[in-house]
PDB file of C-alpha atoms and ligand atoms in Angstrom:
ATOM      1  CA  UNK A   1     140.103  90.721  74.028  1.00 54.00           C
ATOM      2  CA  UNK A   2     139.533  88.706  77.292  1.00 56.00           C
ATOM      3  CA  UNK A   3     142.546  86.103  77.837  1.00 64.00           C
ATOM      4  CA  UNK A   4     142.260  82.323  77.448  1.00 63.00           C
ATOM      5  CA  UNK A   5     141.721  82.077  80.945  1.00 63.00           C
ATOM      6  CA  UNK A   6     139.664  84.561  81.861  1.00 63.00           C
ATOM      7  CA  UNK A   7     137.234  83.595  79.149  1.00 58.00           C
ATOM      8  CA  UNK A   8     136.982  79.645  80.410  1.00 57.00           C
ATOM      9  CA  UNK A   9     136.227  81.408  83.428  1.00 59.00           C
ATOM     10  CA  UNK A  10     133.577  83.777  82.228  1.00 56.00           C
ATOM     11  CA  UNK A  11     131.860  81.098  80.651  1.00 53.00           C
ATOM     12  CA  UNK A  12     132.259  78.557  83.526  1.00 51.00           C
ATOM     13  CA  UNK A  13     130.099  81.440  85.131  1.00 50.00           C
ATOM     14  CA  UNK A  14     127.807  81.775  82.888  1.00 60.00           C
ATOM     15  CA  UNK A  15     126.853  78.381  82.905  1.00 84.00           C
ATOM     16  CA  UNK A  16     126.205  78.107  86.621  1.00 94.00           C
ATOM     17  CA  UNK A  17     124.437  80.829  86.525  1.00 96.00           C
ATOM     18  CA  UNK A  18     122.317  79.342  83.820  1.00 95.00           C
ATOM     19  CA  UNK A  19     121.020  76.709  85.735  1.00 96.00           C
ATOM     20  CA  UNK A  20     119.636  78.901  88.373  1.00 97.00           C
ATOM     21  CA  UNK A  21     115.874  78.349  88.407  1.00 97.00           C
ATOM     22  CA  UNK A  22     114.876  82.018  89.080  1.00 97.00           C
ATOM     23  CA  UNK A  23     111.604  80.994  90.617  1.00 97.00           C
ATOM     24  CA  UNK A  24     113.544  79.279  93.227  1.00 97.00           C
ATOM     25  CA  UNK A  25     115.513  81.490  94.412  1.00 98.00           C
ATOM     26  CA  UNK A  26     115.709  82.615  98.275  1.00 98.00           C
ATOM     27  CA  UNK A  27     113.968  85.157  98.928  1.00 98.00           C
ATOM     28  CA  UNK A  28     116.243  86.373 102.140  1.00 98.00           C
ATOM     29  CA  UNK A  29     120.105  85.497 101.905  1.00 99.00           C
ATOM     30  CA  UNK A  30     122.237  85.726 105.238  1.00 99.00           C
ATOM     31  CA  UNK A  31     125.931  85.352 105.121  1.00 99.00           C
ATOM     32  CA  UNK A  32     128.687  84.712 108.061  1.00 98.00           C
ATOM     33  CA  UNK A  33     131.406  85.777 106.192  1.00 98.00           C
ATOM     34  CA  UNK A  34     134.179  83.670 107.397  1.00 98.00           C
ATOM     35  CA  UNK A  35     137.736  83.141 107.324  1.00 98.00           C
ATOM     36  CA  UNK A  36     139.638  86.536 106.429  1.00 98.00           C
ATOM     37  CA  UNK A  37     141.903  86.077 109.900  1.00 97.00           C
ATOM     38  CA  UNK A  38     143.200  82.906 108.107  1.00 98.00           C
ATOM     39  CA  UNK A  39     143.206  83.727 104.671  1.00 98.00           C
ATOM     40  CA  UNK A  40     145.744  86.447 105.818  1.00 98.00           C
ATOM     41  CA  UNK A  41     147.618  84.208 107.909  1.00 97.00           C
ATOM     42  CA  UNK A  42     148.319  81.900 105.590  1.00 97.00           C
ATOM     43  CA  UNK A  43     150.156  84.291 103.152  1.00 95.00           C
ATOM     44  CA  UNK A  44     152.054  85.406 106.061  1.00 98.00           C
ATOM     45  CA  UNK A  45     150.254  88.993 106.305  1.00 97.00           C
ATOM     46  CA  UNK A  46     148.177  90.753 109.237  1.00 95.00           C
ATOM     47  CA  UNK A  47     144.573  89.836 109.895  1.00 95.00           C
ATOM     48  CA  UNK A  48     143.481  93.018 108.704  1.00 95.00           C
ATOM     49  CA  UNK A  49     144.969  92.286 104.879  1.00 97.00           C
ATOM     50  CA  UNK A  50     142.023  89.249 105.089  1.00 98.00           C
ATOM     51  CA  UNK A  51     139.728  91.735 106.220  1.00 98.00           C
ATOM     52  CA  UNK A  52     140.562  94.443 103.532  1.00 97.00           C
ATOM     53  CA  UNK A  53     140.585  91.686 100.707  1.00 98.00           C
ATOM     54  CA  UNK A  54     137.061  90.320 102.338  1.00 98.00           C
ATOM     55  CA  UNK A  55     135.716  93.856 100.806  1.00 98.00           C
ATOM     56  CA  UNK A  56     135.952  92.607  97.176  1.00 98.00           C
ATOM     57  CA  UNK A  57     133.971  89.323  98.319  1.00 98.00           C
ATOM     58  CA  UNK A  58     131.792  92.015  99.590  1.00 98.00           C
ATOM     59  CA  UNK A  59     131.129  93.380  96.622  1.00 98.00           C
ATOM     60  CA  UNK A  60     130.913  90.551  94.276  1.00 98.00           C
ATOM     61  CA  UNK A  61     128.122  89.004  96.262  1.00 98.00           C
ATOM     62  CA  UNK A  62     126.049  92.316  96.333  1.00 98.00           C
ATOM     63  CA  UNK A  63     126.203  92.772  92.581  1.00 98.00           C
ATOM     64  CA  UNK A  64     125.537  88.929  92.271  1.00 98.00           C
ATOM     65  CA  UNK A  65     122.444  89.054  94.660  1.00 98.00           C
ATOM     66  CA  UNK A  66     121.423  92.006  92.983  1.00 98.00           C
ATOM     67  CA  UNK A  67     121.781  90.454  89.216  1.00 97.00           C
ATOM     68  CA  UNK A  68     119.732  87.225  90.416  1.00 98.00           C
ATOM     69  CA  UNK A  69     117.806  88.830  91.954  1.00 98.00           C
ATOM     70  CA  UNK A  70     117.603  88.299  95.720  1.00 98.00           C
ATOM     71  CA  UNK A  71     115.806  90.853  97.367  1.00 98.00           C
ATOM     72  CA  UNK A  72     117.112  90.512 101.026  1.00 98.00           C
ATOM     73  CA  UNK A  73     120.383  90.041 101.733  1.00 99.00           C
ATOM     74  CA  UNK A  74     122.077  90.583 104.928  1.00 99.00           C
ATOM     75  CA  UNK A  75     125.902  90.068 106.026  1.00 99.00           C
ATOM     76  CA  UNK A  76     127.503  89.546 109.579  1.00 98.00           C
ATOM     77  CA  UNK A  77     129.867  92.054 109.628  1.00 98.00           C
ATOM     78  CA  UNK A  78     130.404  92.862 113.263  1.00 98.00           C
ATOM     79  CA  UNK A  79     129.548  90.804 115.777  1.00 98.00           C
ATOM     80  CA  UNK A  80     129.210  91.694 119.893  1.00 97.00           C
ATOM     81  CA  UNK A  81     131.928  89.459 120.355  1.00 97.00           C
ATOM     82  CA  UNK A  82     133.885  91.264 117.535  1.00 97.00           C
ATOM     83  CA  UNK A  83     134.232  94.311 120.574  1.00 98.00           C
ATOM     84  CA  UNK A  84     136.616  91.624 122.346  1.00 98.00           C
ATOM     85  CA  UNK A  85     139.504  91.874 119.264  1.00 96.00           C
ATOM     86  CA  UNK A  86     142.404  93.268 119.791  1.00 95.00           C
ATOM     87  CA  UNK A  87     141.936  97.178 119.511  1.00 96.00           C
ATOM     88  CA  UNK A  88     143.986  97.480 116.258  1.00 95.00           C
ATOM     89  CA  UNK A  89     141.723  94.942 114.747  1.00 96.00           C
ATOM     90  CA  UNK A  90     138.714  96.598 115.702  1.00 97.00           C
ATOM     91  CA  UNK A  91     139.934 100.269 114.698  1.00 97.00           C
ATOM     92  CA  UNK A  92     140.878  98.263 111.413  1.00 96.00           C
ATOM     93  CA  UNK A  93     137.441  96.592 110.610  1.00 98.00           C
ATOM     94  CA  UNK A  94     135.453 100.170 111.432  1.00 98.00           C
ATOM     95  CA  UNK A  95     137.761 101.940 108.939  1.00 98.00           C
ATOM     96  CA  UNK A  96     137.056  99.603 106.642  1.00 98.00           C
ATOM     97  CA  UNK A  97     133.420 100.127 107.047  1.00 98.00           C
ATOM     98  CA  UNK A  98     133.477 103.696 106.434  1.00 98.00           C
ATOM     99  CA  UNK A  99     135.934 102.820 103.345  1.00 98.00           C
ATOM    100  CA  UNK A 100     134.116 100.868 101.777  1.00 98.00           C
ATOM    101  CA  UNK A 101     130.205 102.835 102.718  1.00 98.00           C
ATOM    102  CA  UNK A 102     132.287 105.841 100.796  1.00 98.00           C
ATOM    103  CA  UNK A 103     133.288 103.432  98.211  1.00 98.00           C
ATOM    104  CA  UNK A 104     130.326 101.379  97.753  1.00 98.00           C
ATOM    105  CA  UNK A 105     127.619 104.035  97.244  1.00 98.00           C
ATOM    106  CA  UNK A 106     127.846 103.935  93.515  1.00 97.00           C
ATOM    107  CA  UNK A 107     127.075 100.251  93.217  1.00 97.00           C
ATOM    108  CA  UNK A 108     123.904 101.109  95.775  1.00 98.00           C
ATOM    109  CA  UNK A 109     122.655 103.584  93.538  1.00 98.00           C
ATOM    110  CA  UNK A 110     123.390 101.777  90.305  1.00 98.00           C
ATOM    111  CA  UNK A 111     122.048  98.923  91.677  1.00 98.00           C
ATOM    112  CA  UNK A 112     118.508 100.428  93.413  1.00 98.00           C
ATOM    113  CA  UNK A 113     119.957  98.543  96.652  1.00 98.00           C
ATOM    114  CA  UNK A 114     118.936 100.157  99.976  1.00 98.00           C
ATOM    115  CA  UNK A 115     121.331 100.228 102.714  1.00 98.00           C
ATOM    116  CA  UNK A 116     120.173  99.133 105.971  1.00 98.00           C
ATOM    117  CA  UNK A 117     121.772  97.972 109.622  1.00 98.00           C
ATOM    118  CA  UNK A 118     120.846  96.186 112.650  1.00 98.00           C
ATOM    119  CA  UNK A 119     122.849  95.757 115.652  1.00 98.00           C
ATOM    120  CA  UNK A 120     123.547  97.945 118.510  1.00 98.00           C
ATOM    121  CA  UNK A 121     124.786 101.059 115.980  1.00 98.00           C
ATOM    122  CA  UNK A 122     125.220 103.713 118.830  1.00 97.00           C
ATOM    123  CA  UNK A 123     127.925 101.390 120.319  1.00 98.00           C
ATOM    124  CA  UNK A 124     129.725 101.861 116.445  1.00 98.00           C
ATOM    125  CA  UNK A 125     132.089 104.827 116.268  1.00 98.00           C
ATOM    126  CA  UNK A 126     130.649 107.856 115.404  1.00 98.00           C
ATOM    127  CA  UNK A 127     132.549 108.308 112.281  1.00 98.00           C
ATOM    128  CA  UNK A 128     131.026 104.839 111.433  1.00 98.00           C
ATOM    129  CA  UNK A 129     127.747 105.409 112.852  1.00 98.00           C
ATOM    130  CA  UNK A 130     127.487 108.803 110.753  1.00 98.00           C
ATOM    131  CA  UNK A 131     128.527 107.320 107.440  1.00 98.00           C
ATOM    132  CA  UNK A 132     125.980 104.218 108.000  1.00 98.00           C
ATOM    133  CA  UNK A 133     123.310 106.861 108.643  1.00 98.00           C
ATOM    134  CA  UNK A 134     124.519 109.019 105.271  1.00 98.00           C
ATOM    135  CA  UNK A 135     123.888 105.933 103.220  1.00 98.00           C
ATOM    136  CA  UNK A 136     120.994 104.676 104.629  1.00 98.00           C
ATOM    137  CA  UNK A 137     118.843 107.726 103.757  1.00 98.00           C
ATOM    138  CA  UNK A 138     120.658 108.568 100.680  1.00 98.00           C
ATOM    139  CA  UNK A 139     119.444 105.028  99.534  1.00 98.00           C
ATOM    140  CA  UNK A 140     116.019 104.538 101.657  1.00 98.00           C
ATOM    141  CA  UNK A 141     113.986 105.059  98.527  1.00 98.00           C
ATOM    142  CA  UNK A 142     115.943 102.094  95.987  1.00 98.00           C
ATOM    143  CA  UNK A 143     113.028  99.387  95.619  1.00 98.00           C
ATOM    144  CA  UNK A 144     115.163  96.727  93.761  1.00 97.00           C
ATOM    145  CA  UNK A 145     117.127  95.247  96.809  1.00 98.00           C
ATOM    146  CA  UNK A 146     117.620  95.559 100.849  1.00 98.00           C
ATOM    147  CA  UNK A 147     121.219  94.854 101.999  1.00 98.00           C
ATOM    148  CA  UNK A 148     121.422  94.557 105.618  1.00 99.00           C
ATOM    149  CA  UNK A 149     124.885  95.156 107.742  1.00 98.00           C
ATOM    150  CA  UNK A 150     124.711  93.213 110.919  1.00 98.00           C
ATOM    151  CA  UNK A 151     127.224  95.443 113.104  1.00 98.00           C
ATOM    152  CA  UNK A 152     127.585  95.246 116.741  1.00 98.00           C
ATOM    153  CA  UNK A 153     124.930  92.515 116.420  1.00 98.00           C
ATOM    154  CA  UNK A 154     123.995  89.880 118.538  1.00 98.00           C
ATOM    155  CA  UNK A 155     120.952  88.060 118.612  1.00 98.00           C
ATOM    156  CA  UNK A 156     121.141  86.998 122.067  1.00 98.00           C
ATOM    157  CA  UNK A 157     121.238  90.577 122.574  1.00 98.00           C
ATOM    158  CA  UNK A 158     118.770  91.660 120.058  1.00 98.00           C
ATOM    159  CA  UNK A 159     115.924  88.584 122.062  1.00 98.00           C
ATOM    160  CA  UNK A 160     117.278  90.616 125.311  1.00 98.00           C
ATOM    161  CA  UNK A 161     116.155  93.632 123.905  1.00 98.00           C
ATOM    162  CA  UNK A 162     112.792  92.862 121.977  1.00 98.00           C
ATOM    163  CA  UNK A 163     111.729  90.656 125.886  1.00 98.00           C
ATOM    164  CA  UNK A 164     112.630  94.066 127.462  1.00 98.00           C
ATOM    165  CA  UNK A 165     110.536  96.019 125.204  1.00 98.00           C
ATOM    166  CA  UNK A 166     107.562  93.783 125.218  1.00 98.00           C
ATOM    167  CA  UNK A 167     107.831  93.790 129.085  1.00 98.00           C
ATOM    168  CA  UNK A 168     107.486  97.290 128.964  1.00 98.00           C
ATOM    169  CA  UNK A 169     104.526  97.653 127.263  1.00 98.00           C
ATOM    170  CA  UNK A 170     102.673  95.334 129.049  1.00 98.00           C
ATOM    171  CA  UNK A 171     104.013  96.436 132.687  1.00 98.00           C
ATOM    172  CA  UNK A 172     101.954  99.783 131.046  1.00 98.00           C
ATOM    173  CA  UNK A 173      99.138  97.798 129.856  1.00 98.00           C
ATOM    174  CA  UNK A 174      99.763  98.754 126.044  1.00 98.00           C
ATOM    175  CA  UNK A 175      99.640  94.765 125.545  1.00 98.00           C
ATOM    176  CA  UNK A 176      98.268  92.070 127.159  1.00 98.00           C
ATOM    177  CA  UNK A 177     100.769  88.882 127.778  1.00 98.00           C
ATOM    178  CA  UNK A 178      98.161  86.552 126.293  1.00 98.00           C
ATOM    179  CA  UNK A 179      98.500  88.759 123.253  1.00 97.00           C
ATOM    180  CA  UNK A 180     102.002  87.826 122.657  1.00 98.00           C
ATOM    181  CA  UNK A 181     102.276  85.709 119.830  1.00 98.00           C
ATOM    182  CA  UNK A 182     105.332  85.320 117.125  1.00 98.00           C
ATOM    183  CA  UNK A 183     104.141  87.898 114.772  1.00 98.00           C
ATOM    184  CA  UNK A 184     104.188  89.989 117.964  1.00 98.00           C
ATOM    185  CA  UNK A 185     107.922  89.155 119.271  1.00 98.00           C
ATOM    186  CA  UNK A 186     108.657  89.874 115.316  1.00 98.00           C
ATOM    187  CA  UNK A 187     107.882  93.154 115.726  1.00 98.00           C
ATOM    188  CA  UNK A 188     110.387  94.082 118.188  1.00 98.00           C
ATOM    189  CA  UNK A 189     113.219  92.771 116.401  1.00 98.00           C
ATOM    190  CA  UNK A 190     115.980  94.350 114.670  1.00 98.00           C
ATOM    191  CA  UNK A 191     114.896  92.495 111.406  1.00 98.00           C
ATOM    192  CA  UNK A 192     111.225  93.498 112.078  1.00 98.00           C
ATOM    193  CA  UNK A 193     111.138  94.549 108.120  1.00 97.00           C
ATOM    194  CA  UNK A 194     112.819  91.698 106.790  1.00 98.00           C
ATOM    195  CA  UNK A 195     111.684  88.177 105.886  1.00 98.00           C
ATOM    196  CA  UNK A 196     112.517  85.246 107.676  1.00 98.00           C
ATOM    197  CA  UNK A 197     115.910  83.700 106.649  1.00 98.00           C
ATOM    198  CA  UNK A 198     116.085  81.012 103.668  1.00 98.00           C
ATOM    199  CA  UNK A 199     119.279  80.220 103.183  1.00 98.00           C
ATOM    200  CA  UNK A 200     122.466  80.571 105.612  1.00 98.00           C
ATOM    201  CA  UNK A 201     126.066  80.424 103.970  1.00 99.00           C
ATOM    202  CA  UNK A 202     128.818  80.325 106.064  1.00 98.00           C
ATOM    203  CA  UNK A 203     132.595  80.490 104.923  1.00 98.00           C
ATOM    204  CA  UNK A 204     136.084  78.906 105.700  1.00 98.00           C
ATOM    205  CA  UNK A 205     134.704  75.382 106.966  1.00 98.00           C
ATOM    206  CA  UNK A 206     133.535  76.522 110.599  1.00 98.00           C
ATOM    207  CA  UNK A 207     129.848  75.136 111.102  1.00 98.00           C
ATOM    208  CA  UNK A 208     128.507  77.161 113.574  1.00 97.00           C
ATOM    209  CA  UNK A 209     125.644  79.458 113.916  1.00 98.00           C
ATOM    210  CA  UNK A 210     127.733  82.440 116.267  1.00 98.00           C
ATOM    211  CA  UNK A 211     124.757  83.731 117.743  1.00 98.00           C
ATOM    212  CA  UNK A 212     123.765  85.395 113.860  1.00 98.00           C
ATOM    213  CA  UNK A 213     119.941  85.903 113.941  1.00 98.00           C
ATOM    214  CA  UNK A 214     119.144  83.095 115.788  1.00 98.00           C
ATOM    215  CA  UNK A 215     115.175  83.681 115.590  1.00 98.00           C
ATOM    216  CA  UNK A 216     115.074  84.243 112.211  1.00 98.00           C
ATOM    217  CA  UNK A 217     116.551  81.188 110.877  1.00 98.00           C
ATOM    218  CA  UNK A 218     114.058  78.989 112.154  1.00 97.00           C
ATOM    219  CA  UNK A 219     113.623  76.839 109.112  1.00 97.00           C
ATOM    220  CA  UNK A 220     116.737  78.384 106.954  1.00 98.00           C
ATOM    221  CA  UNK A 221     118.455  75.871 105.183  1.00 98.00           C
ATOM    222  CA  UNK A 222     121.879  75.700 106.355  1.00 98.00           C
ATOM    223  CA  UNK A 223     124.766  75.957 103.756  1.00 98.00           C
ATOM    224  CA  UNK A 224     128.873  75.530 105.080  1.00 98.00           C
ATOM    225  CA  UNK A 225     131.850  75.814 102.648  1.00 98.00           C
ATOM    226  CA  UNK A 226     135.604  75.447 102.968  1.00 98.00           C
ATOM    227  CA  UNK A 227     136.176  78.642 100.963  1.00 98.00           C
ATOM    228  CA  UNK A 228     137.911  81.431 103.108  1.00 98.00           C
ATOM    229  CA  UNK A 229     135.923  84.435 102.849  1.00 98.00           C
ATOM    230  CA  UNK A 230     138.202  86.575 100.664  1.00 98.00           C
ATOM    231  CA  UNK A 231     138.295  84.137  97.680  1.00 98.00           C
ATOM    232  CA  UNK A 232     134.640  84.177  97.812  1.00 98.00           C
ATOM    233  CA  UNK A 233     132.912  85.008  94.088  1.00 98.00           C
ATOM    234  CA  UNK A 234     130.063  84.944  92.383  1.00 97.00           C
ATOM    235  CA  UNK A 235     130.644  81.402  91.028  1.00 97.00           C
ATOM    236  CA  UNK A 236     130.791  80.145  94.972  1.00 98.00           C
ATOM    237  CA  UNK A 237     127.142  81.867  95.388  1.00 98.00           C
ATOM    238  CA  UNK A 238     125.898  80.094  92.429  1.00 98.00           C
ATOM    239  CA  UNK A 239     127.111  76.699  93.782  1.00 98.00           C
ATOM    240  CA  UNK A 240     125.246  77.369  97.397  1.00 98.00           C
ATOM    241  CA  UNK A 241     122.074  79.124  95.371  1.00 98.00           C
ATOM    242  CA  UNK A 242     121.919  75.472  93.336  1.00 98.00           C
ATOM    243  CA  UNK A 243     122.676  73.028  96.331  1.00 98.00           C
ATOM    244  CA  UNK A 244     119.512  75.399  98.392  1.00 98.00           C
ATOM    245  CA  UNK A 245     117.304  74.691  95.445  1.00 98.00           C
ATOM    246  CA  UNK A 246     118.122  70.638  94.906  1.00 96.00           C
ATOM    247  CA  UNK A 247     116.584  70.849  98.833  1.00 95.00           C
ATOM    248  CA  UNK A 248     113.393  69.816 100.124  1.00 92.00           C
ATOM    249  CA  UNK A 249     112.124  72.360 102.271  1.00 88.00           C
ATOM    250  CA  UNK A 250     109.453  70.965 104.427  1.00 87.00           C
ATOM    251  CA  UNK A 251     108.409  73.416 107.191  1.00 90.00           C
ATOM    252  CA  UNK A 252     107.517  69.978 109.506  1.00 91.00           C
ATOM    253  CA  UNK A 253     105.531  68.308 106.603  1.00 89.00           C
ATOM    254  CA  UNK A 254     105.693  65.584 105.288  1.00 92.00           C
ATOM    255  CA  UNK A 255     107.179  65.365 101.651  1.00 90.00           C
ATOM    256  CA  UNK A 256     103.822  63.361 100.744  1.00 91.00           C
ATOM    257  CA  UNK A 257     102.062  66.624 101.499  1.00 91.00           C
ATOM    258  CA  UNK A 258     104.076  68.773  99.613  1.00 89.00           C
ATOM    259  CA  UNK A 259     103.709  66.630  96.728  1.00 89.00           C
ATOM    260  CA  UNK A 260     100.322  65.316  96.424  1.00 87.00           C
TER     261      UNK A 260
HETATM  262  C1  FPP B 301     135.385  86.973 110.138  1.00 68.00           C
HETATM  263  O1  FPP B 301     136.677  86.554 109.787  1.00 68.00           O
HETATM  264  C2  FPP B 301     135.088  88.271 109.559  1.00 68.00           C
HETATM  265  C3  FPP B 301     134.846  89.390 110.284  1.00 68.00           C
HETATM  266  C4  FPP B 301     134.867  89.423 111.753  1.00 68.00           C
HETATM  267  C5  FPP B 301     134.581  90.694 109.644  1.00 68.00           C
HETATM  268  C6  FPP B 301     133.939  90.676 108.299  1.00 68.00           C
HETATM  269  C7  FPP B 301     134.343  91.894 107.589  1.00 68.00           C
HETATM  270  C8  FPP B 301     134.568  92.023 106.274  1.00 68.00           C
HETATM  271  C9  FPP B 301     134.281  90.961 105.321  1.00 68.00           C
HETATM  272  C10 FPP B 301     135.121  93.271 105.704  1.00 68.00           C
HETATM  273  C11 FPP B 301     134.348  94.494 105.916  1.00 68.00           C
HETATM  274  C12 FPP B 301     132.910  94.339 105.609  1.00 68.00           C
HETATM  275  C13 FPP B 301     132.094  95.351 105.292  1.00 68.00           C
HETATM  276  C14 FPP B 301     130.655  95.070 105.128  1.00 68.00           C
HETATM  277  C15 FPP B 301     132.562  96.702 105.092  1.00 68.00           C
HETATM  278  P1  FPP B 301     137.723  86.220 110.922  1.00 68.00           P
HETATM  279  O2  FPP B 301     138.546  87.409 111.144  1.00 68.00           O
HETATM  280  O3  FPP B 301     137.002  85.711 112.134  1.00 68.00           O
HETATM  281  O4  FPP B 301     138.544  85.073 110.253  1.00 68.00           O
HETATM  282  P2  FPP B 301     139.284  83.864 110.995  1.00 68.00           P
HETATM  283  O5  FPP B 301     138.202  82.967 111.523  1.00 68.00           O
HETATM  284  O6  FPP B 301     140.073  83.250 109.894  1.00 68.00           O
HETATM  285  O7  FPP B 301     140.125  84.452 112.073  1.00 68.00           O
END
């Protein structure tokens, strides 16, 4: 028998969830996951406790996409930047990873949710690296859902790379430059299998972008909350998921021409 509490809070969920209009929803979900440095410090623990705790928040939103359903979802995990923490913090964060890859496999499978990364991987540890890799092919076939890690990622980094690339092949005349074109500069992304961003949540009341897929969220519709990112829940989702679909998204038309 559920307590008092938790069942106000079940069905608190259940009606949030309920007003959802599943043809509405985004198609490709990106998250900065904010605020686990803070949450931490303001229980008087280390930063890693936030990070450890921001595993659950993990979780819930992964089940939560996957319930809705939203088929793309990918998470900032571990930025370039993230390199310049202090070692223990890093060591912390990629042990974590591997945790939680070893931990999280069952709600992949379960779910039909293929694991997939961008970033610069082969800087990752290879402990890391190998676990990402394990995952990734043991899930490469589930249809239902892609979740992507963003690890060592930067997307001033990843526009470095694809420019590079592209250079490349037309210093050896595989392309011409008047051939480049967006679709073109798409393919030599990380995210070149992914759809463009829709929405954009970020946690713990920062409103910055921090150089997270900076291409692809063009015309994403921008979401901030106070929450720190280890209270996040599926209730918090909901909330963001409704505000996104109250919007007007107008791709530089005019709201006349989207509604004759
Ligand atoms: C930002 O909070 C968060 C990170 C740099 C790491 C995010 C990692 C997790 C949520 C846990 C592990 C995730 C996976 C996918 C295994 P912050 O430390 O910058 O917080 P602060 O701004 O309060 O300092």
């Amino acid at each position: 028998m559920p307590s008092e509490e938790n069942l106000v809070t079940v069905i608190f969920s259940m009606n949030l969830v309920d007003h959802i209009d599943r043809s509405k929803l985004p198609r490709h979900l990106a998250v900065i996951m904010d605020g686990n440095g803070r949450w931490a410090k303001k229980q008087g623990f280390f930063r890693s406790f936030g990070h450890e705790n921001g595993t659950e928040a993990v979780h819930e939103v992964v089940e939560a996409c996957a319930e809705l359903p939203i088929p793309f979802l990918t998470l900032y995990a571990f930025s370039t930047e993230n390199w310049n923490r202090p070692k223990s913090e890093v060591k912390t964060l990629m042990k974590l990873l591997v945790s939680s890859l070893k931990k999280e496999i069952n709600t992949l499978q379960k779910n039909k949710i293929r694991l997939n990364a961008i970033g610069n991987l082969e800087a990752l540890p290879k402990k890391a690296y190998q676990e990402l890799m394990d995952v990734m092919e043991q899930t490469k076939s589930n249809p239902h859902m892609t979740l992507t890690l963003a690890l060592s990622y930067g997307a001033r980094e990843e526009i470095t790379k694809t420019i590079k690339e592209i250079s490349v092949k037309v210093k050896n005349n595989l392309i011409s430059p008047s051939d480049i074109d967006e679709s073109v500069i798409n393919n030599h992304l990380y995210t070149r299998d992914l759809p463009d961003v829709d929405l954009l949540i970020r946690t713990s009341g920062e409103q910055r972008i921090s150089n997270f897929l900076l291409w692809q969220i063009a015309y994403a519709e921008l979401y901030f909350t106070d929450t720190l990112w280890p209270d996040y829940r599926k209730d918090h989702l909901f909330e963001a998921i409704l505000d996104y679909q109250n919007r007007e998204r107008r791709f530089g038309k005019t709201s006349e021409q989207l509604n004759p």
